[in-house]
mmCIF file of C-alpha atoms in Angstrom:
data_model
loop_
_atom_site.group_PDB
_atom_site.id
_atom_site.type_symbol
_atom_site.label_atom_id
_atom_site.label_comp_id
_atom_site.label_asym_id
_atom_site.label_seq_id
_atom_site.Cartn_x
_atom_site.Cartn_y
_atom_site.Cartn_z
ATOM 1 C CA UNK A 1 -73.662 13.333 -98.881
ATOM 2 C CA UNK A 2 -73.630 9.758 -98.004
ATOM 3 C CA UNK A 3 -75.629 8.465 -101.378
ATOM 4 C CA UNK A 4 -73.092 9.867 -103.629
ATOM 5 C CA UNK A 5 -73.723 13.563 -103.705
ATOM 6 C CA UNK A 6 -76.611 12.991 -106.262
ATOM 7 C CA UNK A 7 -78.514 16.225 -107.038
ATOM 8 C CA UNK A 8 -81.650 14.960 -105.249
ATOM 9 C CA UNK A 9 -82.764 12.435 -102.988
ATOM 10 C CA UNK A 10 -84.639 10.641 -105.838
ATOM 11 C CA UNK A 11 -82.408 11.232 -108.435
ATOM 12 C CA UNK A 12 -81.805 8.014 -110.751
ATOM 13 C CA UNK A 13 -78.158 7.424 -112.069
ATOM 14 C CA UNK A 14 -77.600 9.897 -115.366
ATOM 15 C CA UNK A 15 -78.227 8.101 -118.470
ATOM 16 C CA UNK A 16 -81.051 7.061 -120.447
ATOM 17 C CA UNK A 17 -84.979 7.422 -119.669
ATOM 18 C CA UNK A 18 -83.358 7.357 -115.769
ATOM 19 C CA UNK A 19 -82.535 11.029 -116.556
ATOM 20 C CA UNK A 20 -86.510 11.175 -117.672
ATOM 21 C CA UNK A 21 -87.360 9.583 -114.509
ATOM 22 C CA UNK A 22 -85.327 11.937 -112.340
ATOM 23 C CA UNK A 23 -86.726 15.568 -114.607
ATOM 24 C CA UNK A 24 -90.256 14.286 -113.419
ATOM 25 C CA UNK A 25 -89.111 15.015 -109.806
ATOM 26 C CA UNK A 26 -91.735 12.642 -108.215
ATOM 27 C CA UNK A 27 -92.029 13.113 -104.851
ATOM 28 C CA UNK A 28 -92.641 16.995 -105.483
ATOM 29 C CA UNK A 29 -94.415 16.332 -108.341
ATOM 30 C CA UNK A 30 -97.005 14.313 -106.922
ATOM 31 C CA UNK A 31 -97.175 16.509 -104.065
ATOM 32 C CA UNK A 32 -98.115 19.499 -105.954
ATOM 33 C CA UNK A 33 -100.292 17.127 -107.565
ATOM 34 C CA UNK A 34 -101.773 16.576 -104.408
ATOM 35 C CA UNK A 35 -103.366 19.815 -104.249
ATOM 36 C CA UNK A 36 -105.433 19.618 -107.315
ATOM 37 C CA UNK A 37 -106.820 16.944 -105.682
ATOM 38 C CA UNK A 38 -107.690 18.569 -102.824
ATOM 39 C CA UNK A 39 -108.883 21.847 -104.798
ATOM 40 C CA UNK A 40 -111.497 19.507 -106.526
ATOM 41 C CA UNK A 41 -112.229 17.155 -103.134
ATOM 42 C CA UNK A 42 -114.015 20.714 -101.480
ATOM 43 C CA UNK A 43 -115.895 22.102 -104.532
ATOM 44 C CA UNK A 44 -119.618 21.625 -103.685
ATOM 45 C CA UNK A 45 -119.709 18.993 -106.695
ATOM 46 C CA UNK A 46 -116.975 15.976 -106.872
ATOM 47 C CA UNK A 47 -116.776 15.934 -110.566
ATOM 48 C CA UNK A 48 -113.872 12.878 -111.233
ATOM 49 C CA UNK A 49 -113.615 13.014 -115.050
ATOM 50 C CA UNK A 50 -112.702 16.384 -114.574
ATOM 51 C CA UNK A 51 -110.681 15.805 -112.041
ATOM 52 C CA UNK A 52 -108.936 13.434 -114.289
ATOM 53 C CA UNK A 53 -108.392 16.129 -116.641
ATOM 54 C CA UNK A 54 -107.364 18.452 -114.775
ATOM 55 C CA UNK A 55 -104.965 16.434 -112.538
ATOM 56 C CA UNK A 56 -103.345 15.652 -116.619
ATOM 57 C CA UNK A 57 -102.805 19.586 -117.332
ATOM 58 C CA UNK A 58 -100.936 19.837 -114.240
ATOM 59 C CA UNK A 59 -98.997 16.657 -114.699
ATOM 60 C CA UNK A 60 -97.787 17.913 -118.226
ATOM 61 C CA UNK A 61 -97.484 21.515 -117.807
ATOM 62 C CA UNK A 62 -95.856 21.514 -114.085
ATOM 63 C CA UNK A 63 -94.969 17.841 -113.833
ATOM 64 C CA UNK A 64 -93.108 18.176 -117.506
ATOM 65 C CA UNK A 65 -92.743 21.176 -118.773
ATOM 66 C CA UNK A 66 -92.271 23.044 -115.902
ATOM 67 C CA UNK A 67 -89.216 21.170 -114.718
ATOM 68 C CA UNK A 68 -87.866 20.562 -118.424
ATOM 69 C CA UNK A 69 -87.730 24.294 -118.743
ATOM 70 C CA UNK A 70 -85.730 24.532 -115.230
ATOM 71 C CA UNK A 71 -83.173 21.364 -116.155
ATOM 72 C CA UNK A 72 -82.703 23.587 -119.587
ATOM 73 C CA UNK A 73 -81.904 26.667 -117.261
ATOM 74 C CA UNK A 74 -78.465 25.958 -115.993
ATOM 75 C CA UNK A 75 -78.889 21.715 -115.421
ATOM 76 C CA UNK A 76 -79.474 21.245 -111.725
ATOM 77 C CA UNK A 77 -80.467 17.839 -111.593
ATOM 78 C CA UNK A 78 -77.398 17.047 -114.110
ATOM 79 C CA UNK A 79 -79.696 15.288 -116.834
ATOM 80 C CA UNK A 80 -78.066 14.198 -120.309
ATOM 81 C CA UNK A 81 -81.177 15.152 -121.964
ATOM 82 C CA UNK A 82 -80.384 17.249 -124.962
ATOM 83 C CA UNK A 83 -81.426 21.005 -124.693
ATOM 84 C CA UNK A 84 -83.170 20.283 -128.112
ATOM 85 C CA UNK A 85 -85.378 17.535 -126.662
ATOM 86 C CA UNK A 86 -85.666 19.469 -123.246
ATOM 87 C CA UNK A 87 -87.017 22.421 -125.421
ATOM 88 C CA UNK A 88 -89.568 19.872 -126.970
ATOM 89 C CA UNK A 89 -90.876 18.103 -123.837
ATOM 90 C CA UNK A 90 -91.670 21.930 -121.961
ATOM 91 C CA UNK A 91 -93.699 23.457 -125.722
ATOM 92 C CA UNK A 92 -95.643 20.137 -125.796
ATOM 93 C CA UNK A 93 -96.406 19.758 -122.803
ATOM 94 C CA UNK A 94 -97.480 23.029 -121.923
ATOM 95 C CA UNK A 95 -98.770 23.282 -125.225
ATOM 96 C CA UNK A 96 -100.974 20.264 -124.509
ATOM 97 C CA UNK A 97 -102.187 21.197 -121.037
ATOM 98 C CA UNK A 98 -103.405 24.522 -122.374
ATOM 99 C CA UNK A 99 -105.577 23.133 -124.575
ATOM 100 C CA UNK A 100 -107.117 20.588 -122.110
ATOM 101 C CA UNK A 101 -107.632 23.875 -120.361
ATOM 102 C CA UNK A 102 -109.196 25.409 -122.935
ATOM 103 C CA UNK A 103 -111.576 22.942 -124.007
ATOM 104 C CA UNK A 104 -112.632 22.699 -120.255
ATOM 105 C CA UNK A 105 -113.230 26.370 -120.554
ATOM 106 C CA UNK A 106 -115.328 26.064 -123.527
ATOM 107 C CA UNK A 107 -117.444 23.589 -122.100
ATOM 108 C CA UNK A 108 -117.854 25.146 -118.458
ATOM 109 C CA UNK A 109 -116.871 29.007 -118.533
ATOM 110 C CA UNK A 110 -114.433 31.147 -120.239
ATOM 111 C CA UNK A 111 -113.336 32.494 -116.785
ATOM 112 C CA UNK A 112 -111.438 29.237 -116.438
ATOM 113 C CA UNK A 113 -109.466 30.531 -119.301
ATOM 114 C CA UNK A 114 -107.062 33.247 -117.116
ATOM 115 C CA UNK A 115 -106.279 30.361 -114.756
ATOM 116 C CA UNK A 116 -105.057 28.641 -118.134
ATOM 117 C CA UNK A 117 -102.835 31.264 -118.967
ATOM 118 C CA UNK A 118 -101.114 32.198 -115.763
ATOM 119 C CA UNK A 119 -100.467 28.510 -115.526
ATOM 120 C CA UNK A 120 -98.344 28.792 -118.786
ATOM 121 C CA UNK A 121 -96.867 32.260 -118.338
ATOM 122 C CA UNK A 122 -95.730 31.381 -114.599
ATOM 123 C CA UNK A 123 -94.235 27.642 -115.727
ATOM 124 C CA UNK A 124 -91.746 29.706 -118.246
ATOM 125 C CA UNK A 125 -91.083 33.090 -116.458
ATOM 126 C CA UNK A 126 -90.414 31.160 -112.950
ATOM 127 C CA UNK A 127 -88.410 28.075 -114.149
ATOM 128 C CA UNK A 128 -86.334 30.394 -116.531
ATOM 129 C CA UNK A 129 -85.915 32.653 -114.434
ATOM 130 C CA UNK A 130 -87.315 36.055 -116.572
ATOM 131 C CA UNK A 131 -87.818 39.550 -116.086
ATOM 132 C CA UNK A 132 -84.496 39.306 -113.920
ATOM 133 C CA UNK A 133 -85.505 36.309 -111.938
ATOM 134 C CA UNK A 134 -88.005 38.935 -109.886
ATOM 135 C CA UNK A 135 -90.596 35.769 -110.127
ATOM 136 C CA UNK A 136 -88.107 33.055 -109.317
ATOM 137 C CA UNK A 137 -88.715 33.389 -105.383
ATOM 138 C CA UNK A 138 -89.959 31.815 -102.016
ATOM 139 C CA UNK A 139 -93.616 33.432 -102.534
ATOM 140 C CA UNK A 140 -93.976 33.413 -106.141
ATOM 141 C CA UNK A 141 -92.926 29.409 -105.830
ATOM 142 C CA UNK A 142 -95.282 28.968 -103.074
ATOM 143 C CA UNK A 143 -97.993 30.805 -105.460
ATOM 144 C CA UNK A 144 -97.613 28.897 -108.344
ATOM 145 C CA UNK A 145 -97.031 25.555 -106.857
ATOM 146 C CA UNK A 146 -99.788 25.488 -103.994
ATOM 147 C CA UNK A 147 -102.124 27.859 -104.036
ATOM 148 C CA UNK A 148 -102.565 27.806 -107.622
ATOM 149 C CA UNK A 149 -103.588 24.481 -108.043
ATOM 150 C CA UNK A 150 -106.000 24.181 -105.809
ATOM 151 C CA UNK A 151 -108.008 27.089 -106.804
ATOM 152 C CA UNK A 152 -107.989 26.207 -110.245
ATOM 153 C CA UNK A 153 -109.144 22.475 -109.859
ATOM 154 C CA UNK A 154 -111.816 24.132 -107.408
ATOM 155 C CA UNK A 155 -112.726 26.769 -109.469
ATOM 156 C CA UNK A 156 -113.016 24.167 -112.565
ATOM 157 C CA UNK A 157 -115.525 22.258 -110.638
ATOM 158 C CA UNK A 158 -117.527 25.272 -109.082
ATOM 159 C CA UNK A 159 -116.901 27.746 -111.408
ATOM 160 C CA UNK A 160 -116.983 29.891 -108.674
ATOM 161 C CA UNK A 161 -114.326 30.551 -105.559
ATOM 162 C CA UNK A 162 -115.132 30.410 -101.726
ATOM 163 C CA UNK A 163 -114.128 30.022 -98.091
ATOM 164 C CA UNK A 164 -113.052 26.757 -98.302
ATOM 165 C CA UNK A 165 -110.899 27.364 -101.523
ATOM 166 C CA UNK A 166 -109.176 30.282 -100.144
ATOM 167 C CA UNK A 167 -108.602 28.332 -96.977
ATOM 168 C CA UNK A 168 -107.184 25.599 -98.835
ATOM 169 C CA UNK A 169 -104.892 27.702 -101.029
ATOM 170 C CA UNK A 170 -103.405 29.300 -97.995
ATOM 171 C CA UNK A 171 -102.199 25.751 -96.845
ATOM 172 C CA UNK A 172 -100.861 25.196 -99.716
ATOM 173 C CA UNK A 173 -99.180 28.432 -99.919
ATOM 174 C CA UNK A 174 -97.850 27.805 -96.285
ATOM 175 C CA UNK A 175 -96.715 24.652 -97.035
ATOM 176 C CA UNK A 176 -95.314 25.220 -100.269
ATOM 177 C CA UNK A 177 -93.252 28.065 -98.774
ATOM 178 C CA UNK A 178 -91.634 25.319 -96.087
ATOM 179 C CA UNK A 179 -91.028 23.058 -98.585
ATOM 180 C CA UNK A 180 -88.978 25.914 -100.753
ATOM 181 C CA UNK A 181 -87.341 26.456 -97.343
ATOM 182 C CA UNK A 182 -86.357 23.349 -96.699
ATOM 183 C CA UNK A 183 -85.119 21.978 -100.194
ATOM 184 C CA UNK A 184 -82.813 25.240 -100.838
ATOM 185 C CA UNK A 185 -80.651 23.759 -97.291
ATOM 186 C CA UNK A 186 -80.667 20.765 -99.257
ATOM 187 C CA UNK A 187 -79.941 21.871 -102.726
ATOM 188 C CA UNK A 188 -77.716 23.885 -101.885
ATOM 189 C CA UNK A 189 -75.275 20.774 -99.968
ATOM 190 C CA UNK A 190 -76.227 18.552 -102.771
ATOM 191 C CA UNK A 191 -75.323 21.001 -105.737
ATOM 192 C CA UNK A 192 -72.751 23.551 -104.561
ATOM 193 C CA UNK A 193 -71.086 22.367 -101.359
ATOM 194 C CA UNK A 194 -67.850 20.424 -102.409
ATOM 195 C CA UNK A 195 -67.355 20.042 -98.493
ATOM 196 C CA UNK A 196 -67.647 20.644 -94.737
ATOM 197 C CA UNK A 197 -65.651 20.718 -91.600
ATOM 198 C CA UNK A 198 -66.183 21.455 -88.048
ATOM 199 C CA UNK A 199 -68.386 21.252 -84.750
ATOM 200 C CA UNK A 200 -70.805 21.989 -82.797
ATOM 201 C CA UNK A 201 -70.490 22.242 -79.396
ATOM 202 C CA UNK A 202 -73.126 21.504 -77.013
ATOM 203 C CA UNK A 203 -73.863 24.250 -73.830
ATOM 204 C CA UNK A 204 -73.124 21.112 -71.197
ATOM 205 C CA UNK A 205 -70.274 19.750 -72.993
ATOM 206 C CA UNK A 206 -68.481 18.228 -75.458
ATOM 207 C CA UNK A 207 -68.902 18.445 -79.172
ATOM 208 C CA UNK A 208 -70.938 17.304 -82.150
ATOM 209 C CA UNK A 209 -68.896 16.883 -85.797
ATOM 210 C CA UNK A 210 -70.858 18.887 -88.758
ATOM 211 C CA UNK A 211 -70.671 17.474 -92.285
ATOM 212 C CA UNK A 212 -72.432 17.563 -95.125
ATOM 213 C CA UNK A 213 -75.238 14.587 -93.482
ATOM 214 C CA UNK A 214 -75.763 16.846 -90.172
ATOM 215 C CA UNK A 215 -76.894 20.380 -92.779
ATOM 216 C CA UNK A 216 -78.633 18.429 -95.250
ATOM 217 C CA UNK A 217 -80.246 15.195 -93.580
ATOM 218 C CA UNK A 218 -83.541 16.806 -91.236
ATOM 219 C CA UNK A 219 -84.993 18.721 -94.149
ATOM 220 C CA UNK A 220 -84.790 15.918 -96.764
ATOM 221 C CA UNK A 221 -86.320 13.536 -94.138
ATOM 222 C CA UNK A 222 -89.208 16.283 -93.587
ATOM 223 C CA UNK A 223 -89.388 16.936 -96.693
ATOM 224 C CA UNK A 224 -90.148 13.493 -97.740
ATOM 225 C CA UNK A 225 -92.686 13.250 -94.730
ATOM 226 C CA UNK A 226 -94.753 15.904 -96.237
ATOM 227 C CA UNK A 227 -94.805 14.618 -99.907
ATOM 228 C CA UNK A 228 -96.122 11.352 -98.220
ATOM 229 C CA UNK A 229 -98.454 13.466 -95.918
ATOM 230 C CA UNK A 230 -100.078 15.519 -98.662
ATOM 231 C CA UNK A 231 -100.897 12.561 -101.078
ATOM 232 C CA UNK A 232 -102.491 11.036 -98.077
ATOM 233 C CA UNK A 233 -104.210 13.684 -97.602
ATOM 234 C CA UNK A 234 -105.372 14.454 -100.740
ATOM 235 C CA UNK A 235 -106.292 10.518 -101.044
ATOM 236 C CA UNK A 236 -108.473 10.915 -97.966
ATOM 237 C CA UNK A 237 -110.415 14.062 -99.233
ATOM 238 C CA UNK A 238 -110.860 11.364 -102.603
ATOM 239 C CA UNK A 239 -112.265 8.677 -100.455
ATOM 240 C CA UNK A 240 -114.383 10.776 -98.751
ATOM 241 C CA UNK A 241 -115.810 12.032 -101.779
ATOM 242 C CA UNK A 242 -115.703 8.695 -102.891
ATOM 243 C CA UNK A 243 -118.018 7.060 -100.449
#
């Protein structure tokens, strides 16, 4: 890649709280952010200190622990955090967010408490890959990280699920499951492809070279058009509510 084969388009250079930085992914981060947003934004009731809450469990569990757990699983993003500290950032956070989970339970309804606890079993079993990796896939990704947060912020609010959270989940799914697409093209010339050779030739002539750029470049660009999209989306649904 032309920016120094760094493991992802926002990646900082290794070393010091860059590395911290870089483990918060932050595009993807605030795009799966996005949809709690968006899960709250169509409950019947706009509820913001909930919201706020809410949109905090996420950030810590998914936003931190999530993605600590996956740097500690085989170092994609080439951190020089130690495994120790790594370790320490996924059980407090996570830790943390379940119990902002479970205080909003107590105080609304105890059926908010399941959502709690597939939040934490899916954040360790998908970013460590258990039970063989079986949960480590396109779907289950797509699952976890957009559907499931916008029927838990919309459940937390309504305390009840309907049309328009079911609707909403599925775009997130479908979304969720292009952005998987895409970023595995791209991880996969970041991380693993030491290089690339050849052409393409075109049906009326002539030839196009392929390198590393040509594989990789389209679904970064769209994939940082839709983390852009989705916040301004789900900062449109907050206006809206808003006014």
């Amino acid at each position: 890649m032309s920016d120094g084969a760094r493991p992802a388009f926002y990646a900082l250079r290794p070393g010091g709280w860059r590395d911290y930085v870089t483990l918060l992914h932050p595009p993807y981060t605030v795009w799966h952010l996005s949809y709690v947003a968006i899960g709250a934004a169509l409950a019947p009731a706009m509820k913001w200190g909930l919201l706020g809450w809410t949109v905090l469990a996420f950030l810590l569990a998914m936003g931190v622990g999530a993605h600590a757990l996956d740097e500690l699983h085989g170092r994609p993003l080439g951190t020089r955090i130690p495994g120790s500290v790594l370790v320490g950032l996924a059980v407090a956070s996570i830790g943390a967010a379940c119990a902002i989970g479970i205080v909003v339970a107590a105080r609304t309804t105890l059926w908010l408490l399941p959502f709690v606890a597939f939040g934490a079993f899916v954040a360790a079993a998908y970013n460590l890959e258990l039970f063989g990796g079986r949960l480590h896939s396109d779907v289950w990704f797509a699952a976890a990280w957009g559907a499931f947060p916008v029927l838990t912020a919309y459940f937390a609010s309504a305390e009840t699920l309907r049309l328009a959270a079911v609707a909403a989940a599925a775009f997130a799914f479908l979304s969720s499951l292009a952005q998987r697409r895409l970023s595995t093209q791209v991880r996969l010339v970041r991380r693993r492809v030491a290089s690339v050779a050849g052409e393409a030739r075109l049906a009326g002539g002539g030839a196009v070279p392929v390198g590393a750029d040509l594989l990789a470049r389209a679904p970064e660009v769209a994939l940082q058009a839709l983390a852009a999209a989705m916040a301004l989306l789900a900062g449109a649904l907050l206006f809206f509510r808003a006014g």
